[in-house]
């Protein structure tokens, strides 16, 4: 029998229990920056070194973190379902946990791309944590982190919607659903899909109708959903 298609739509809360701060209930590093000042094309034009340093620090921290139990439970779901992860996260914890199909809506911090005008999308893996302004693409432009900044297009948007339209089960985890257009993708799930929203703040999020709300952390919430589904 064909496995049912299950989509995980994750945000920063997914990685919170791995020790990576979320965006809105932030502390530490995030407090020192206004995110709009380091995550926009303008910021890069004004002060590329500050932007590069900011992402180098993020990358360094991400490399020191490991996937949490919720990431692992998602991998286990592959025994029962055809699982597609669609994440807003720029960390690679889903991959490191072992998830096979991971789509990054906002890029992957472990990769770089050209800051030049080249239309072709080439992504280069970054060795270690540091990307330097002297690291250049083959056309001679500095490499920038492969992350989607505010005001930039979400390149995987159409593909994510296509995936969402074919899901039987949708599990949304740890996202404030405030960053558009990414957050809007959950509304493309079919009416008949079984939907869960895991977030300690689930009841106050704008998820729309039809969601089973689970007001818990990613790990506790995933345990609950796994027990319902398997
Ligand atoms: P957000 O910070 O806006 O919202 C985080 C959500 O996670 C909140 O709703 C919060 O209640 C919830 N949360 C907090 N702790 C949790 C836990 N233990 N378990 C489950 N949920 C928990 O995050 P967002 O909606 O993903 O939007 C932020 C944007 O910033 C994203 O687009 C993302 O690209 C980026 N970001 C990425 C990372 C990362 O890659 N790990 C971290 C911070 C921000």
mmCIF file of C-alpha atoms and ligand atoms in Angstrom:
data_model
loop_
_atom_site.group_PDB
_atom_site.id
_atom_site.type_symbol
_atom_site.label_atom_id
_atom_site.label_comp_id
_atom_site.label_asym_id
_atom_site.label_seq_id
_atom_site.Cartn_x
_atom_site.Cartn_y
_atom_site.Cartn_z
ATOM 1 C CA UNK A 1 0.000 0.000 0.000
ATOM 2 C CA UNK A 2 1.195 3.508 -0.750
ATOM 3 C CA UNK A 3 2.308 5.417 2.315
ATOM 4 C CA UNK A 4 0.356 8.515 3.249
ATOM 5 C CA UNK A 5 2.122 11.791 2.599
ATOM 6 C CA UNK A 6 3.064 13.652 5.768
ATOM 7 C CA UNK A 7 4.455 17.171 5.740
ATOM 8 C CA UNK A 8 6.398 18.709 8.595
ATOM 9 C CA UNK A 9 6.399 22.506 8.418
ATOM 10 C CA UNK A 10 8.954 23.721 10.945
ATOM 11 C CA UNK A 11 10.202 27.027 12.305
ATOM 12 C CA UNK A 12 12.730 28.272 14.822
ATOM 13 C CA UNK A 13 10.917 26.594 17.768
ATOM 14 C CA UNK A 14 11.847 23.223 16.258
ATOM 15 C CA UNK A 15 15.505 23.870 17.122
ATOM 16 C CA UNK A 16 14.932 25.677 20.450
ATOM 17 C CA UNK A 17 15.526 22.530 22.506
ATOM 18 C CA UNK A 18 18.802 22.041 20.635
ATOM 19 C CA UNK A 19 19.927 25.364 22.094
ATOM 20 C CA UNK A 20 19.390 27.595 19.051
ATOM 21 C CA UNK A 21 17.484 30.708 20.000
ATOM 22 C CA UNK A 22 14.213 31.486 18.262
ATOM 23 C CA UNK A 23 13.611 34.770 16.575
ATOM 24 C CA UNK A 24 10.812 36.406 18.538
ATOM 25 C CA UNK A 25 11.170 35.002 22.053
ATOM 26 C CA UNK A 26 14.831 35.793 21.707
ATOM 27 C CA UNK A 27 17.749 36.306 24.025
ATOM 28 C CA UNK A 28 21.535 36.411 23.779
ATOM 29 C CA UNK A 29 22.929 37.121 20.340
ATOM 30 C CA UNK A 30 19.628 38.178 18.809
ATOM 31 C CA UNK A 31 19.236 41.013 21.295
ATOM 32 C CA UNK A 32 22.404 42.686 20.080
ATOM 33 C CA UNK A 33 21.055 43.048 16.562
ATOM 34 C CA UNK A 34 17.871 44.234 14.984
ATOM 35 C CA UNK A 35 17.284 41.309 12.672
ATOM 36 C CA UNK A 36 16.156 43.650 9.909
ATOM 37 C CA UNK A 37 19.591 45.301 10.119
ATOM 38 C CA UNK A 38 21.537 42.144 9.410
ATOM 39 C CA UNK A 39 19.096 40.163 7.278
ATOM 40 C CA UNK A 40 18.358 42.459 4.346
ATOM 41 C CA UNK A 41 20.057 43.144 0.991
ATOM 42 C CA UNK A 42 20.547 46.753 2.167
ATOM 43 C CA UNK A 43 22.465 45.648 5.230
ATOM 44 C CA UNK A 44 24.827 43.680 2.989
ATOM 45 C CA UNK A 45 25.393 46.700 0.748
ATOM 46 C CA UNK A 46 26.030 49.013 3.715
ATOM 47 C CA UNK A 47 28.121 46.761 5.902
ATOM 48 C CA UNK A 48 28.950 43.365 4.413
ATOM 49 C CA UNK A 49 31.447 42.651 7.162
ATOM 50 C CA UNK A 50 28.853 43.022 9.903
ATOM 51 C CA UNK A 51 26.445 40.743 8.013
ATOM 52 C CA UNK A 52 29.157 38.184 7.323
ATOM 53 C CA UNK A 53 30.232 38.231 10.995
ATOM 54 C CA UNK A 54 26.653 37.867 12.166
ATOM 55 C CA UNK A 55 26.076 34.744 10.074
ATOM 56 C CA UNK A 56 29.507 33.365 10.950
ATOM 57 C CA UNK A 57 28.466 33.528 14.611
ATOM 58 C CA UNK A 58 25.155 31.824 13.831
ATOM 59 C CA UNK A 59 26.942 29.097 11.879
ATOM 60 C CA UNK A 60 29.469 28.581 14.654
ATOM 61 C CA UNK A 61 26.706 28.100 17.186
ATOM 62 C CA UNK A 62 24.687 25.806 14.931
ATOM 63 C CA UNK A 63 27.736 23.585 14.424
ATOM 64 C CA UNK A 64 28.012 23.201 18.204
ATOM 65 C CA UNK A 65 24.362 22.098 18.504
ATOM 66 C CA UNK A 66 22.875 18.695 17.791
ATOM 67 C CA UNK A 67 19.402 17.574 16.682
ATOM 68 C CA UNK A 68 16.880 17.107 19.502
ATOM 69 C CA UNK A 69 14.399 14.315 20.121
ATOM 70 C CA UNK A 70 11.723 16.004 18.020
ATOM 71 C CA UNK A 71 14.030 15.968 14.971
ATOM 72 C CA UNK A 72 14.633 12.276 15.641
ATOM 73 C CA UNK A 73 10.945 11.432 15.989
ATOM 74 C CA UNK A 74 10.365 13.008 12.573
ATOM 75 C CA UNK A 75 12.955 10.658 11.071
ATOM 76 C CA UNK A 76 11.160 7.690 12.675
ATOM 77 C CA UNK A 77 7.907 8.724 11.010
ATOM 78 C CA UNK A 78 9.528 7.754 7.693
ATOM 79 C CA UNK A 79 8.868 4.109 8.637
ATOM 80 C CA UNK A 80 5.143 4.782 8.359
ATOM 81 C CA UNK A 81 4.756 7.762 6.073
ATOM 82 C CA UNK A 82 6.156 9.426 2.997
ATOM 83 C CA UNK A 83 7.652 12.384 4.903
ATOM 84 C CA UNK A 84 8.551 15.745 3.397
ATOM 85 C CA UNK A 85 10.085 18.345 5.703
ATOM 86 C CA UNK A 86 9.567 21.977 4.702
ATOM 87 C CA UNK A 87 11.533 24.186 7.059
ATOM 88 C CA UNK A 88 11.920 27.910 7.544
ATOM 89 C CA UNK A 89 15.080 27.189 9.501
ATOM 90 C CA UNK A 90 18.492 27.882 8.109
ATOM 91 C CA UNK A 91 20.136 25.310 10.378
ATOM 92 C CA UNK A 92 20.732 21.785 9.103
ATOM 93 C CA UNK A 93 19.467 19.849 12.129
ATOM 94 C CA UNK A 94 16.755 18.004 10.173
ATOM 95 C CA UNK A 95 19.424 16.671 7.807
ATOM 96 C CA UNK A 96 21.817 15.818 10.610
ATOM 97 C CA UNK A 97 19.045 13.890 12.391
ATOM 98 C CA UNK A 98 18.658 11.863 9.187
ATOM 99 C CA UNK A 99 15.544 13.226 7.470
ATOM 100 C CA UNK A 100 15.703 12.288 3.779
ATOM 101 C CA UNK A 101 13.566 14.977 2.181
ATOM 102 C CA UNK A 102 14.257 18.452 3.505
ATOM 103 C CA UNK A 103 13.284 21.638 1.701
ATOM 104 C CA UNK A 104 14.703 24.900 3.053
ATOM 105 C CA UNK A 105 12.454 27.876 2.365
ATOM 106 C CA UNK A 106 14.957 30.383 3.759
ATOM 107 C CA UNK A 107 18.194 28.736 2.700
ATOM 108 C CA UNK A 108 20.833 26.726 4.529
ATOM 109 C CA UNK A 109 23.543 28.528 6.492
ATOM 110 C CA UNK A 110 26.070 25.752 5.796
ATOM 111 C CA UNK A 111 26.124 26.918 2.147
ATOM 112 C CA UNK A 112 27.160 30.101 0.365
ATOM 113 C CA UNK A 113 26.210 31.688 -2.930
ATOM 114 C CA UNK A 114 27.460 34.530 -5.072
ATOM 115 C CA UNK A 115 26.556 38.076 -4.044
ATOM 116 C CA UNK A 116 26.872 39.078 -7.700
ATOM 117 C CA UNK A 117 24.146 39.425 -10.310
ATOM 118 C CA UNK A 118 24.472 35.853 -11.681
ATOM 119 C CA UNK A 119 21.035 34.378 -12.321
ATOM 120 C CA UNK A 120 22.215 30.801 -12.103
ATOM 121 C CA UNK A 121 21.717 29.338 -8.639
ATOM 122 C CA UNK A 122 24.944 27.776 -7.438
ATOM 123 C CA UNK A 123 25.392 26.863 -3.800
ATOM 124 C CA UNK A 124 28.774 26.075 -2.319
ATOM 125 C CA UNK A 125 29.254 24.105 0.920
ATOM 126 C CA UNK A 126 31.132 26.068 3.588
ATOM 127 C CA UNK A 127 33.957 24.269 5.370
ATOM 128 C CA UNK A 128 33.715 24.961 9.103
ATOM 129 C CA UNK A 129 32.035 28.074 10.502
ATOM 130 C CA UNK A 130 33.732 30.955 8.758
ATOM 131 C CA UNK A 131 32.939 32.596 5.448
ATOM 132 C CA UNK A 132 35.341 35.439 4.651
ATOM 133 C CA UNK A 133 34.709 38.484 2.487
ATOM 134 C CA UNK A 134 37.796 37.434 0.538
ATOM 135 C CA UNK A 135 36.085 34.138 -0.418
ATOM 136 C CA UNK A 136 34.929 34.750 -3.974
ATOM 137 C CA UNK A 137 32.611 33.071 -6.473
ATOM 138 C CA UNK A 138 34.058 32.070 -9.889
ATOM 139 C CA UNK A 139 32.938 35.477 -11.275
ATOM 140 C CA UNK A 140 34.924 37.318 -8.598
ATOM 141 C CA UNK A 141 32.082 38.477 -6.345
ATOM 142 C CA UNK A 142 32.241 37.846 -2.592
ATOM 143 C CA UNK A 143 30.341 34.788 -1.436
ATOM 144 C CA UNK A 144 27.409 35.506 0.888
ATOM 145 C CA UNK A 145 25.484 33.093 3.086
ATOM 146 C CA UNK A 146 22.817 31.033 1.334
ATOM 147 C CA UNK A 147 19.973 32.543 3.333
ATOM 148 C CA UNK A 148 16.881 34.352 2.126
ATOM 149 C CA UNK A 149 16.807 37.896 3.492
ATOM 150 C CA UNK A 150 13.793 40.086 4.204
ATOM 151 C CA UNK A 151 12.648 41.562 0.911
ATOM 152 C CA UNK A 152 14.095 38.715 -1.174
ATOM 153 C CA UNK A 153 12.158 36.114 -3.086
ATOM 154 C CA UNK A 154 11.574 32.690 -1.565
ATOM 155 C CA UNK A 155 12.958 30.501 -4.362
ATOM 156 C CA UNK A 156 11.313 27.267 -3.169
ATOM 157 C CA UNK A 157 7.895 28.854 -2.683
ATOM 158 C CA UNK A 158 6.080 27.313 -5.676
ATOM 159 C CA UNK A 159 7.568 23.900 -5.071
ATOM 160 C CA UNK A 160 6.552 24.032 -1.393
ATOM 161 C CA UNK A 161 2.972 24.838 -2.370
ATOM 162 C CA UNK A 162 2.928 21.903 -4.800
ATOM 163 C CA UNK A 163 4.048 19.584 -1.997
ATOM 164 C CA UNK A 164 1.542 21.044 0.442
ATOM 165 C CA UNK A 165 -1.357 20.506 -1.972
ATOM 166 C CA UNK A 166 -0.741 16.767 -1.975
ATOM 167 C CA UNK A 167 -0.402 16.108 1.752
ATOM 168 C CA UNK A 168 -2.605 13.811 3.827
ATOM 169 C CA UNK A 169 -1.174 14.905 7.163
ATOM 170 C CA UNK A 170 0.385 18.257 8.101
ATOM 171 C CA UNK A 171 2.344 18.886 11.291
ATOM 172 C CA UNK A 172 3.341 22.515 11.912
ATOM 173 C CA UNK A 173 6.001 22.889 14.605
ATOM 174 C CA UNK A 174 7.510 25.892 16.376
ATOM 175 C CA UNK A 175 6.707 28.779 14.104
ATOM 176 C CA UNK A 176 5.036 32.069 14.975
ATOM 177 C CA UNK A 177 3.511 32.060 11.461
ATOM 178 C CA UNK A 178 4.399 35.713 11.093
ATOM 179 C CA UNK A 179 7.083 35.617 8.414
ATOM 180 C CA UNK A 180 5.437 35.850 4.996
ATOM 181 C CA UNK A 181 5.186 34.539 2.337
ATOM 182 C CA UNK A 182 6.546 31.339 3.955
ATOM 183 C CA UNK A 183 3.879 31.141 6.670
ATOM 184 C CA UNK A 184 1.092 31.322 4.075
ATOM 185 C CA UNK A 185 2.104 27.983 2.584
ATOM 186 C CA UNK A 186 0.233 26.008 5.267
ATOM 187 C CA UNK A 187 -3.063 27.296 3.853
ATOM 188 C CA UNK A 188 -2.511 25.227 0.699
ATOM 189 C CA UNK A 189 -3.005 21.938 2.540
ATOM 190 C CA UNK A 190 -6.125 20.164 1.257
ATOM 191 C CA UNK A 191 -9.318 20.454 3.310
ATOM 192 C CA UNK A 192 -9.308 16.727 4.085
ATOM 193 C CA UNK A 193 -5.754 16.759 5.472
ATOM 194 C CA UNK A 194 -5.284 15.912 9.150
ATOM 195 C CA UNK A 195 -3.572 18.926 10.730
ATOM 196 C CA UNK A 196 -1.586 19.449 13.925
ATOM 197 C CA UNK A 197 0.050 22.555 15.327
ATOM 198 C CA UNK A 198 2.728 22.031 17.983
ATOM 199 C CA UNK A 199 3.886 25.179 19.775
ATOM 200 C CA UNK A 200 3.905 26.228 23.447
ATOM 201 C CA UNK A 201 1.953 29.188 22.157
ATOM 202 C CA UNK A 202 -0.297 27.249 19.753
ATOM 203 C CA UNK A 203 -3.589 28.715 20.891
ATOM 204 C CA UNK A 204 -2.664 32.281 20.087
ATOM 205 C CA UNK A 205 -1.168 31.678 16.618
ATOM 206 C CA UNK A 206 -2.963 32.499 13.382
ATOM 207 C CA UNK A 207 -3.098 28.996 11.970
ATOM 208 C CA UNK A 208 -6.568 29.133 10.480
ATOM 209 C CA UNK A 209 -9.179 26.457 11.029
ATOM 210 C CA UNK A 210 -8.929 22.696 11.188
ATOM 211 C CA UNK A 211 -5.784 22.367 13.283
ATOM 212 C CA UNK A 212 -5.485 20.145 16.340
ATOM 213 C CA UNK A 213 -3.675 22.519 18.675
ATOM 214 C CA UNK A 214 -0.957 21.041 20.862
ATOM 215 C CA UNK A 215 0.297 23.593 23.369
ATOM 216 C CA UNK A 216 3.635 21.921 24.019
ATOM 217 C CA UNK A 217 7.304 22.032 23.146
ATOM 218 C CA UNK A 218 8.504 20.335 19.965
ATOM 219 C CA UNK A 219 9.698 17.191 21.774
ATOM 220 C CA UNK A 220 6.628 16.725 23.998
ATOM 221 C CA UNK A 221 4.273 17.626 21.183
ATOM 222 C CA UNK A 222 5.944 15.260 18.719
ATOM 223 C CA UNK A 223 5.702 12.386 21.200
ATOM 224 C CA UNK A 224 1.996 13.045 21.450
ATOM 225 C CA UNK A 225 1.437 13.261 17.695
ATOM 226 C CA UNK A 226 3.501 10.125 17.067
ATOM 227 C CA UNK A 227 1.324 8.245 19.564
ATOM 228 C CA UNK A 228 -1.803 9.438 17.747
ATOM 229 C CA UNK A 229 -0.524 8.611 14.258
ATOM 230 C CA UNK A 230 1.270 5.291 14.739
HETATM 231 P P1 LIG B 1 9.783 32.695 15.427
HETATM 232 O O1 LIG B 1 10.972 32.958 16.274
HETATM 233 O O2 LIG B 1 9.038 33.828 14.853
HETATM 234 O O3 LIG B 1 8.770 31.838 16.279
HETATM 235 C C1 LIG B 1 9.229 30.760 17.053
HETATM 236 C C2 LIG B 1 8.038 29.960 17.534
HETATM 237 O O4 LIG B 1 8.574 28.841 18.233
HETATM 238 C C3 LIG B 1 7.137 30.720 18.497
HETATM 239 O O5 LIG B 1 5.797 30.563 18.097
HETATM 240 C C4 LIG B 1 7.406 30.043 19.848
HETATM 241 O O6 LIG B 1 6.242 29.983 20.671
HETATM 242 C C5 LIG B 1 7.844 28.653 19.416
HETATM 243 N N1 LIG B 1 8.686 27.927 20.359
HETATM 244 C C6 LIG B 1 9.541 28.404 21.299
HETATM 245 N N2 LIG B 1 10.125 27.376 21.944
HETATM 246 C C7 LIG B 1 9.633 26.231 21.415
HETATM 247 C C8 LIG B 1 9.853 24.843 21.662
HETATM 248 N N3 LIG B 1 10.700 24.412 22.598
HETATM 249 N N4 LIG B 1 9.170 23.925 20.905
HETATM 250 C C9 LIG B 1 8.297 24.334 19.938
HETATM 251 N N5 LIG B 1 8.050 25.629 19.675
HETATM 252 C C10 LIG B 1 8.707 26.570 20.406
HETATM 253 O O7 LIG B 1 10.252 31.664 14.326
HETATM 254 P P2 LIG B 1 9.758 31.431 12.839
HETATM 255 O O8 LIG B 1 8.284 31.466 12.759
HETATM 256 O O9 LIG B 1 10.491 30.251 12.370
HETATM 257 O O10 LIG B 1 10.269 32.711 12.055
HETATM 258 C C11 LIG B 1 11.579 33.162 12.266
HETATM 259 C C12 LIG B 1 12.427 33.272 11.020
HETATM 260 O O11 LIG B 1 13.777 33.402 11.452
HETATM 261 C C13 LIG B 1 12.357 32.028 10.178
HETATM 262 O O12 LIG B 1 12.025 32.416 8.908
HETATM 263 C C14 LIG B 1 13.762 31.428 10.217
HETATM 264 O O13 LIG B 1 14.303 31.420 8.911
HETATM 265 C C15 LIG B 1 14.610 32.364 11.010
HETATM 266 N N6 LIG B 1 15.262 31.706 12.175
HETATM 267 C C16 LIG B 1 15.850 30.499 12.002
HETATM 268 C C17 LIG B 1 16.444 29.847 13.075
HETATM 269 C C18 LIG B 1 17.071 28.512 12.835
HETATM 270 O O14 LIG B 1 17.452 28.218 11.698
HETATM 271 N N7 LIG B 1 17.177 27.643 13.838
HETATM 272 C C19 LIG B 1 16.443 30.433 14.339
HETATM 273 C C20 LIG B 1 15.836 31.697 14.482
HETATM 274 C C21 LIG B 1 15.243 32.316 13.384
#
